[in-house]
Amino acid sequence: MSDTAGNAEGAVPPVGTGSGSDDAASVASPVGHPGAAQDRLAAWIADLTGLHELLERLCRTTTPEAALRETLRAGAGLAGARRGMLALRPTEPGAPERTVGFGLAPCDLGAMETVPRSSDPCARLLDEVLPTPPGDGPPAGGTAPGEDGPPGTAEPAAEITLPDIAAGYAQPLTVEDGRRIGAAVWFYDEPGVPDARRRHLLALYLRQAGAHIANRLELSRARSAVREVREGLLPRCLPHLPGVALAVRRLPGGTTGPGGAGGARGTEDLHGTGENGDTDCGTFHEALALPEQALGLAMGSITGTGPRVVAAMGRLLAGLRAYAVMEGEDPVAVLSDLELLLRVTESVRCATALFGYVEPANRRLVIASAGHPPPLIVGDTRVQYAETTLSAPLGMLTCWEAPSVEVELRPGETVLLCSEGLLRRLDGGGGAGTGSMDRAFARLHATAARAPASVRRDPGALADHVLASLPAADPTGCRPGGSPGDAVVLAARF
C-alpha cells in the first residue's frame, strides 16, 4: 500500500454503519414512538458534534496537501467508503492541478490519472453547471438526517461506475462564490450509495472543506511569491577568486531533513516552507568580491517574518553591499553604517550581523560581529571558534560599537559562517538562554571535528556534513511562527 492508503490516526466519528438506505431507518425511531422527536434531535446533535470534530481536524491542516488528504479521509468516513480520490482543478491561471488518493495503491491512482478527461470519474462534477447548493440545516420538511425519505435540497453529486469497483459516489469542491475547484469520489466494494443522512453531512463538510482548501491554496501562492522575492534578493552565485573556494547551503526552517547536496542554496520543498507552512524570511548571507582581490563574507538575520521582513532584509542587504565596497577593509565601519541604516528605515526592528573582510592571498581575515555567532575554523590540526568580541545586535543600543578581530588562517583551513537558525536546530529547535546556546556551539564543534579529512578539503561537502547532522525541526521553536529559522552554512576554504 502506498502513501495514499488510509491513515489510522484520528478515527472518523461514526455517522452510520453502512452505505445503504437501511442505515437511516435504523437510526431514527418510529414516528409514533413517544420519544421519537427527542431521538431524532439527539441523532441530529450527535451528527453535528461529529461533523464539528472533523472540521476542527481539517482546520488544523496548514498546507494544501494536508488539507486535501484530510478532506478525503474524513469524507470516506462520512460516506462509509474505504477508498477515494480527489482531483484538484483550481480555476486560477497557472495554478497546479493535483490528484490524491485514499486507500489506493500508486498503480491504481496512476491508472485513473491516465484516463482521458471526458472519461474521468470526476468529469461531470468538474465540467457541468452546479445546481443550487444544499442548505446548512437538516433536509426540508422538518425531519433530521437519519429519517427515511429524500433530502429536501438538490445535491450536486454523481454516482460512478468503474471496472473492479462496485459503486462510487462523488461530489464537487466549491468555494463561497460557487466556483468549482475540484471534485472527490469515494469507491465502494459492494453496490450501493450513501443514504440521505450521509449525503447531507458529506455536503455540509465539503462546503467548508472547499473554502478551507481554497484558503490554503491562496496562502500557499502568497508564500511562494514572498519566497521568490526573497530568493531574488539573496546572492544567486558565488564569486570566484584565486586562493579561496566558496560554498553555501541553506535548509529552510520548517523542513525536516538535510537539504544541501543539490546547489548553491541547497534543496527546498515546493514553497520553501515546512510541514507547518512557516518560513524564515529574515536570514541573509552574502559573499562579495571586493576591490584588490579581496572578499567580503556576511551572515545575519533580522527579526520577524513575512513580506515586510523580506523588504527590510532587501534594504539591509543593499546597504551592506554598498558599505562593503566602499569601506570593506574596516568591518566595524561597515556594521556601524548598517546600524544607522537600520535605525533610519526599520526603527522597530533589530538585526544580528557578522561581516568579515578577507585577503585570500595572505589568508588574512578581519571580523566584526553584532550579536551574531562567531565563525568556526576547521582544519587538519584545529577546530575552533574565532574569538569575536561580545556585542549587542544592531538597533538595540543607542550607538553600536565593537572592536574587530584579526585571524591568521593556515593553508587548507575552512571558515564556517553559520546562521542562528542552524544553532537552534542543533539544540533541538527551540531552546533559549546561554546554556542552550552553549550546547549548540558544542554540538556544532563536535560535528565539524568528526568530519573526515576528505570532507574537510571540500567546503561544499563540509557544509553538507553539518546540515546532515541536524535533527528534525521542532515546531515549538522559539522564533515567532514556530520555526527555528533557516539553517545556513557559508563555507570558505583557503
C-alpha positions in Angstrom: 0.0 0.0 0.0 1.3 3.4 -0.9 1.3 6.7 1.0 -2.2 7.2 -0.5 -3.5 4.5 1.8 -5.8 5.3 4.7 -4.3 7.0 7.8 -5.2 5.3 11.0 -4.5 8.4 13.0 -7.7 10.0 14.3 -10.7 7.9 13.9 -13.6 9.5 12.0 -16.7 10.0 14.2 -19.3 7.4 13.2 -22.3 8.6 11.2 -23.8 5.2 10.4 -22.8 1.7 9.7 -23.3 1.1 6.0 -23.9 2.7 2.6 -27.4 1.6 2.1 -30.6 3.4 3.0 -31.3 0.9 5.8 -28.9 2.9 7.9 -31.3 5.9 8.0 -34.2 3.8 9.2 -32.0 2.0 11.8 -31.0 5.3 13.4 -34.4 7.1 13.7 -37.1 5.9 16.0 -40.6 5.2 14.6 -42.6 8.3 14.2 -45.3 7.0 16.5 -42.9 6.3 19.4 -43.4 8.7 22.4 -39.7 9.7 22.3 -39.4 9.9 18.5 -38.8 13.7 18.4 -36.2 13.5 21.2 -34.5 10.6 19.5 -34.4 12.5 16.2 -33.0 15.6 17.9 -30.4 13.5 19.7 -29.3 11.9 16.5 -29.0 15.2 14.8 -26.9 16.7 17.6 -24.6 13.7 17.6 -24.2 14.1 13.8 -23.3 17.8 14.2 -20.9 17.0 17.0 -19.1 14.5 14.8 -19.1 17.0 11.9 -17.6 19.6 14.2 -14.8 17.3 15.3 -14.0 16.6 11.6 -13.9 20.3 10.7 -11.7 21.1 13.7 -9.2 18.5 12.5 -9.4 19.9 9.0 -8.7 23.5 10.3 -5.5 22.2 11.9 -4.0 21.4 8.5 -1.6 24.2 7.3 -0.7 23.1 3.7 -2.8 22.3 0.7 -1.5 18.8 0.6 -2.5 18.1 4.2 -5.9 19.7 3.6 -6.6 17.5 0.6 -5.7 14.3 2.3 -7.7 15.2 5.4 -10.7 16.0 3.3 -10.5 12.7 1.5 -10.0 10.8 4.7 -12.9 12.4 6.6 -15.1 12.2 3.5 -14.5 8.5 3.3 -15.8 8.1 6.9 -18.8 10.2 6.2 -19.6 8.4 3.0 -18.9 4.9 4.5 -16.2 4.1 1.9 -12.8 2.6 2.2 -11.2 4.2 -0.9 -11.4 7.5 -2.6 -9.8 10.0 -5.0 -9.7 13.8 -5.0 -9.0 15.8 -8.2 -7.9 19.4 -7.5 -8.5 21.7 -10.5 -8.1 25.3 -9.5 -9.6 28.0 -11.8 -6.7 30.4 -11.4 -4.3 30.6 -14.4 -1.1 28.7 -13.8 -2.4 27.0 -10.7 -1.1 23.4 -10.5 -3.6 20.5 -10.7 -3.3 17.7 -8.3 -4.8 14.2 -7.7 -4.6 12.5 -4.4 -5.8 9.1 -3.3 -7.1 7.4 -0.2 -6.7 3.6 0.2 -5.4 3.4 -3.3 -2.1 1.9 -4.4 0.1 4.1 -6.6 -0.7 1.9 -9.6 -4.4 2.4 -9.1 -4.1 6.1 -8.8 -1.8 6.3 -11.8 -4.3 4.3 -13.9 -7.0 6.7 -13.0 -4.8 9.7 -13.9 -4.2 8.4 -17.4 -7.9 8.2 -18.2 -9.0 11.0 -20.6 -10.7 14.0 -19.0 -14.0 13.1 -20.8 -14.0 9.7 -19.2 -12.6 10.7 -15.8 -14.9 9.7 -12.9 -15.0 13.3 -11.7 -15.5 14.8 -15.2 -19.2 15.6 -14.7 -18.5 17.4 -11.5 -15.6 19.3 -12.9 -17.3 20.5 -16.1 -21.1 20.7 -15.7 -23.0 23.6 -14.1 -23.8 23.1 -10.5 -27.3 23.0 -9.2 -28.3 25.1 -6.2 -26.0 24.2 -3.2 -27.6 22.5 -0.2 -28.6 24.4 2.9 -26.9 24.4 6.2 -29.9 22.9 8.1 -31.4 19.5 8.1 -33.4 18.3 5.0 -36.7 20.1 4.3 -39.9 19.0 5.9 -38.7 19.3 9.5 -37.0 15.9 9.5 -33.5 15.4 10.8 -30.9 13.3 8.9 -31.4 9.7 9.7 -35.0 9.5 8.8 -36.4 7.8 5.7 -37.2 10.0 2.8 -35.2 12.0 0.3 -33.2 15.1 1.4 -35.0 18.4 0.8 -32.3 20.0 -1.2 -30.7 19.3 -4.5 -27.2 17.9 -4.2 -24.5 18.2 -6.9 -23.5 14.6 -6.7 -22.9 11.8 -9.2 -22.8 8.0 -9.0 -19.7 6.5 -10.5 -19.2 3.1 -12.2 -15.7 1.9 -12.9 -14.2 -1.6 -13.6 -13.3 -3.5 -10.4 -15.3 -1.1 -8.3 -18.9 -2.0 -7.4 -20.1 1.6 -6.9 -18.9 5.1 -6.3 -20.2 8.4 -5.0 -18.8 11.8 -6.0 -19.3 15.5 -5.0 -17.6 18.7 -6.2 -15.4 21.0 -4.1 -16.7 24.6 -4.4 -15.9 27.9 -2.8 -18.3 30.6 -1.5 -18.8 32.3 -4.8 -19.8 29.0 -6.5 -16.5 28.4 -8.3 -15.6 24.7 -8.6 -12.0 23.9 -7.6 -12.2 20.1 -7.8 -14.1 17.0 -7.1 -13.9 14.0 -4.8 -15.1 10.5 -5.4 -15.4 7.6 -3.0 -15.4 3.9 -4.1 -17.4 1.0 -2.7 -16.7 -2.7 -2.8 -20.4 -3.5 -2.9 -23.3 -1.9 -4.9 -25.0 1.0 -3.1 -24.8 4.7 -2.4 -24.8 6.7 0.8 -28.2 7.3 2.4 -29.8 10.7 2.7 -28.3 11.4 6.1 -24.7 10.6 5.0 -25.1 12.6 1.8 -26.3 15.6 3.7 -23.5 15.5 6.3 -21.0 15.0 3.5 -22.3 18.0 1.6 -22.0 20.2 4.7 -18.5 19.0 5.3 -17.3 19.5 1.7 -18.7 23.0 1.6 -16.4 24.0 4.5 -13.6 21.9 3.1 -13.7 23.6 -0.2 -13.4 27.0 1.4 -10.5 25.8 3.6 -8.6 24.3 0.7 -9.1 27.4 -1.3 -7.7 29.4 1.6 -4.7 27.1 1.9 -4.1 27.4 -1.8 -4.2 31.2 -1.7 -1.9 31.3 1.3 0.5 28.9 -0.4 0.6 31.2 -3.5 1.3 34.2 -1.3 4.1 32.4 0.4 5.5 31.3 -2.9 5.5 34.9 -4.1 7.3 36.0 -1.0 9.8 33.2 -1.4 10.5 34.2 -5.0 11.2 37.8 -4.0 13.5 36.6 -1.2 15.3 34.3 -3.5 15.9 37.3 -5.8 17.4 39.3 -3.0 19.9 36.7 -1.9 23.1 36.1 -4.0 22.4 33.8 -6.9 26.0 32.8 -7.4 29.3 32.9 -5.5 32.4 34.8 -6.7 35.4 33.0 -8.0 38.7 34.4 -6.6 42.2 32.9 -6.5 43.2 31.4 -3.2 39.7 30.7 -1.9 36.9 28.2 -2.6 33.3 29.0 -1.5 30.1 27.1 -0.9 26.8 27.9 0.7 24.0 25.6 1.8 20.6 26.5 3.2 17.9 24.4 4.8 14.5 26.2 5.2 13.4 26.5 8.8 10.3 24.2 8.7 11.8 21.3 6.7 12.7 18.0 8.4 15.8 16.8 6.6 19.1 18.0 5.2 19.0 19.9 2.0 22.4 21.0 0.8 23.5 18.5 -1.8 22.0 20.0 -4.8 23.1 23.5 -5.3 24.3 26.9 -4.1 21.4 27.3 -1.6 20.6 23.6 -1.0 17.3 22.0 -1.7 13.8 23.1 -0.7 10.2 22.0 -0.8 7.7 23.3 -3.3 7.0 26.6 -1.5 10.2 27.0 0.7 8.2 26.1 3.8 8.0 23.1 6.0 5.1 21.0 7.1 3.7 23.7 9.3 4.0 26.2 6.5 6.4 28.5 8.3 9.4 30.1 6.7 12.2 32.3 8.0 12.2 35.5 5.9 14.9 37.4 7.7 18.0 35.3 7.5 20.5 36.5 4.9 24.1 35.8 3.7 26.5 37.3 1.3 29.8 36.6 -0.4 31.0 39.6 -2.3 34.1 40.2 -4.4 35.7 43.5 -3.3 38.4 45.7 -4.9 42.1 44.5 -4.8 41.2 40.8 -5.0 39.6 40.9 -1.5 36.4 39.1 -0.4 33.6 40.1 1.9 31.7 37.5 3.8 28.5 38.2 5.8 25.8 36.4 7.7 22.9 37.8 9.7 19.2 37.9 10.4 16.5 40.5 11.0 13.7 39.9 13.5 10.2 39.0 12.3 8.6 37.1 9.4 6.5 38.0 6.4 6.7 40.3 3.4 7.7 43.4 5.5 10.7 41.5 6.8 11.7 40.5 3.3 11.6 44.2 2.3 13.7 45.1 5.3 16.2 42.4 4.5 16.5 43.7 1.0 17.3 47.2 2.2 19.8 45.8 4.7 21.5 43.7 2.1 21.7 46.6 -0.4 23.3 48.8 2.3 25.7 46.0 3.3 26.9 45.6 -0.3 27.4 49.3 -0.8 29.2 49.8 2.5 31.4 46.7 1.9 32.6 48.0 -1.5 33.3 51.5 0.0 34.9 50.6 3.3 35.0 46.8 3.5 38.6 46.7 4.9 37.1 48.1 8.1 34.3 45.7 9.2 33.4 47.8 12.2 32.7 50.8 9.9 30.5 48.5 7.7 28.4 47.4 10.7 28.2 50.9 12.2 26.8 52.2 8.9 24.4 49.3 8.7 23.2 50.0 12.2 22.5 53.6 11.2 20.6 52.4 8.1 18.5 50.0 10.2 17.7 52.7 12.7 16.5 55.1 10.0 14.5 52.6 7.9 13.4 50.0 10.5 13.3 51.7 13.9 11.2 49.0 15.5 13.4 46.1 14.4 16.8 44.8 15.4 19.2 42.5 13.5 22.3 40.4 14.1 25.1 40.6 11.6 28.7 39.3 11.1 31.0 40.8 8.5 34.4 39.6 7.5 37.0 41.2 5.3 39.2 38.5 3.7 42.5 38.8 1.8 42.8 35.3 0.2 46.3 35.8 -0.9 47.5 36.4 2.6 44.9 34.2 4.3 44.0 37.2 6.5 40.5 37.5 8.0 39.2 40.6 9.8 35.9 40.1 11.6 33.3 42.2 13.3 30.1 40.9 14.9 26.9 42.5 16.1 25.3 39.8 18.2 25.9 37.0 15.7 27.5 33.6 16.5 31.3 33.6 15.7 32.7 31.7 12.7 34.1 28.2 13.2 37.6 27.5 11.8 38.0 23.9 10.6 41.4 22.5 9.6 43.6 19.4 9.8 45.2 20.5 13.0 42.5 22.6 14.7 38.7 23.1 15.0 38.0 26.2 17.0 35.8 29.3 17.1 37.2 32.7 16.2 37.4 34.9 19.2 35.0 37.7 18.3 34.1 40.4 20.8 30.8 40.1 22.6 28.4 42.8 21.2 24.8 43.7 21.0 22.6 43.3 17.9 22.1 46.2 15.6 19.4 48.6 16.6 19.3 47.5 20.2 21.5 50.2 21.7 21.7 53.9 21.1 25.0 53.6 19.3 26.5 50.3 18.3 30.3 49.9 18.6 32.6 46.9 19.0 36.2 46.2 18.0 37.2 43.9 15.1 39.3 40.8 15.4 42.0 39.6 13.0 42.5 35.9 12.3 45.5 34.4 10.5 44.4 31.3 8.7 46.5 28.3 7.8 46.7 26.6 4.4 43.8 24.2 3.9 41.6 25.7 6.6 37.9 26.4 6.2 35.9 29.2 7.8 32.2 28.3 8.5 29.7 31.2 9.0 26.5 29.7 10.4 23.1 31.2 10.9 21.3 31.4 14.3 18.7 29.0 12.9 21.3 26.3 12.5 22.3 26.6 16.1 18.7 26.4 17.2 18.3 23.3 15.2 21.4 21.8 16.8 19.9 22.4 20.2 16.6 20.6 19.2 14.8 23.6 17.7 13.7 25.8 20.5 16.0 26.3 23.4 16.6 29.7 24.8 19.3 31.1 27.1 23.0 30.9 27.5 23.2 27.3 28.5 21.1 26.2 25.5 23.4 28.2 23.0 26.5 26.7 24.7 25.2 23.2 24.0 24.5 24.2 20.4 28.1 25.6 20.0 29.5 22.4 21.4 27.4 20.2 19.1 28.5 22.2 16.0 32.1 21.9 17.1 31.8 18.2 17.6 30.1 17.8 14.3 32.9 19.6 12.4 35.6 17.7 14.3 34.0 14.4 13.2 34.2 15.3 9.6 36.7 13.0 7.6 39.7 14.6 6.1 38.3 14.2 2.6 35.2 16.2 3.7 37.2 19.0 5.3 39.0 19.5 2.0 35.8 20.4 0.2 33.8 23.4 1.5 30.6 22.1 -0.1 31.0 18.6 1.4 31.7 20.1 4.8 28.6 22.3 4.7 26.6 19.3 3.7 28.1 17.3 6.6 27.0 20.0 9.1 23.4 20.1 7.7 23.2 16.3 7.6 23.8 16.3 11.4 20.8 18.5 12.2 17.8 16.9 14.0 14.3 17.4 12.7 12.9 20.9 13.1 10.9 21.2 16.3 7.6 23.1 15.7 7.8 24.5 19.2 10.9 26.6 18.2 11.5 29.9 20.0 11.0 32.0 16.8 7.6 33.7 16.2 5.6 31.4 14.0 7.0 28.2 15.5 10.1 27.8 13.2 13.7 27.7 14.4 14.8 29.7 11.4 16.7 28.8 8.2 19.9 26.7 8.8 22.5 28.4 6.6 26.2 27.5 6.3 28.6 29.7 4.3 32.0 27.9 3.9 35.2 29.5 2.6 38.3 27.3 2.3 41.8 28.8 1.8 
